[in-house]
């Protein structure tokens, strides 16, 4: 195969996937359409344009934005498709740690999407099995090319020193040239040079010993001939005239005969000794250098170990946080009939979200109170009339019920439980459940100095001031103005995950009830109760709550001293607040009661403090 040729991943032409002219896989039908995709716990389910093509699932914000590129995609090769156990329209697609929660318009569409995704996966998997998988063969270089233990490695460093110069040089440099203080890198280079020289010396000595061995073998053969030829008493000679034996047994000529020509054995031995001495000296200096660096290396090691420990702790913390987010971020853990979150986790999540909202509210509270808003106050007789709008009779019925039952003392009623008492404020609750839904009536009494009942009800009823003191509302609008003292209002409350978002549609009316006895104070009242309206139908994005709330206020005036005019120091507002709320949905009863116990007193204190701030220094509105 030439250099410019290449193979595909499987090494087989059959593994190439057949495609048509537009690049689509042949035999697979593409699918696209609108599916609801779970985005996050804030925005919940959102409609997205989803496209299944070439074994890849992609989604876009809408069909019109497909030309701008997808917002996300999943390769379906290793995807796991799971139809939801309870929701007939939902399917979950998982690839490793990534999960897409999708909902179709109906079960039939869900079945169509699941079949199409499975078809893409099965055809892709079949082609992969047909093509096979061939691994790449890696050839390791032979040991001879590795640079160690070979003749070429010795020549690679090729010292130009002759054996003679080496012999004479090491005698003078074996101690003086290896001074302490050189770097470890230099010492290792010296060791490399010594190795080359030592290997050459070993080769030279090996040749000498091989020559001696060959000469001894030849001599033994020659002596065997002498023993066999005992007829001749004259000494045998070699062709070169050198005697192998004589009567005196001299061995010097034999040594000369055994020595290969051109090799100085004594000099080689001295050189070998000097080389090994140099190696030992260099090794000693290397050890000294390493000992000196041991502390520095140990400090580096400790530092790296500490860094690794912190990174591992950070990784574990991030992993745990990711697990918590994935655990609480999916739709299976939000409020619902099949929620996997338990009551303790539900309450902890709600409480954490409420704490965050309180911090945000504290930061913006000062700015809200500084904002100057003016709203015209209708004449008092406007609030005394029943009205002529279509809900007038219902409003009058609610007003009479509040005047009859809401003002009754709860001290002797065993069904009312005192749950909060802070100064002049007392909060009572009566536990009521219907079909598992908490419907606890709540009643609170409070006394606020320096304000009148008319002022309290005015700021509670007028929507111009609603965002100043109400922290739970996300947005609201007046659906219909029925009269000067009655309106239908629609408002959505901020979502507190994992609870579902709530909205409420209610009629809000403000009334003044004249006292029958001149010694009794007049009563100002705001009643809010749920109604239906064609312009604000319930939607599947919010749970519609039902309410029946009353804010009942009476002004108590203490006579001023002498001829002084009545000031705000002489007035006090007695407030009775009643609330009957059906939250709907599936929030746990214990959580709803705990939240109500926490939030209602905070609301009442926050609202009355707001009224005091707005009326300070202004004329009294009786």
PDB file of C-alpha atoms in Angstrom, residues 36 46 113 197 385 421 464 515 569 606:
ATOM      1  CA  UNK A  36     -41.839  19.391  24.938  1.00  0.00           C
ATOM      2  CA  UNK A  46     -40.755  24.125  26.818  1.00  0.00           C
ATOM      3  CA  UNK A 113     -40.654   8.701  18.207  1.00  0.00           C
ATOM      4  CA  UNK A 197      35.179   3.316  27.212  1.00  0.00           C
ATOM      5  CA  UNK A 385     -72.470  51.224  48.545  1.00  0.00           C
ATOM      6  CA  UNK A 421     -47.350  34.967  69.102  1.00  0.00           C
ATOM      7  CA  UNK A 464     -50.677  50.413  42.366  1.00  0.00           C
ATOM      8  CA  UNK A 515     -71.104  51.163  62.975  1.00  0.00           C
ATOM      9  CA  UNK A 569     -49.773  59.087  68.274  1.00  0.00           C
ATOM     10  CA  UNK A 606     -43.872  43.399  56.452  1.00  0.00           C
TER      11      UNK A 606
END
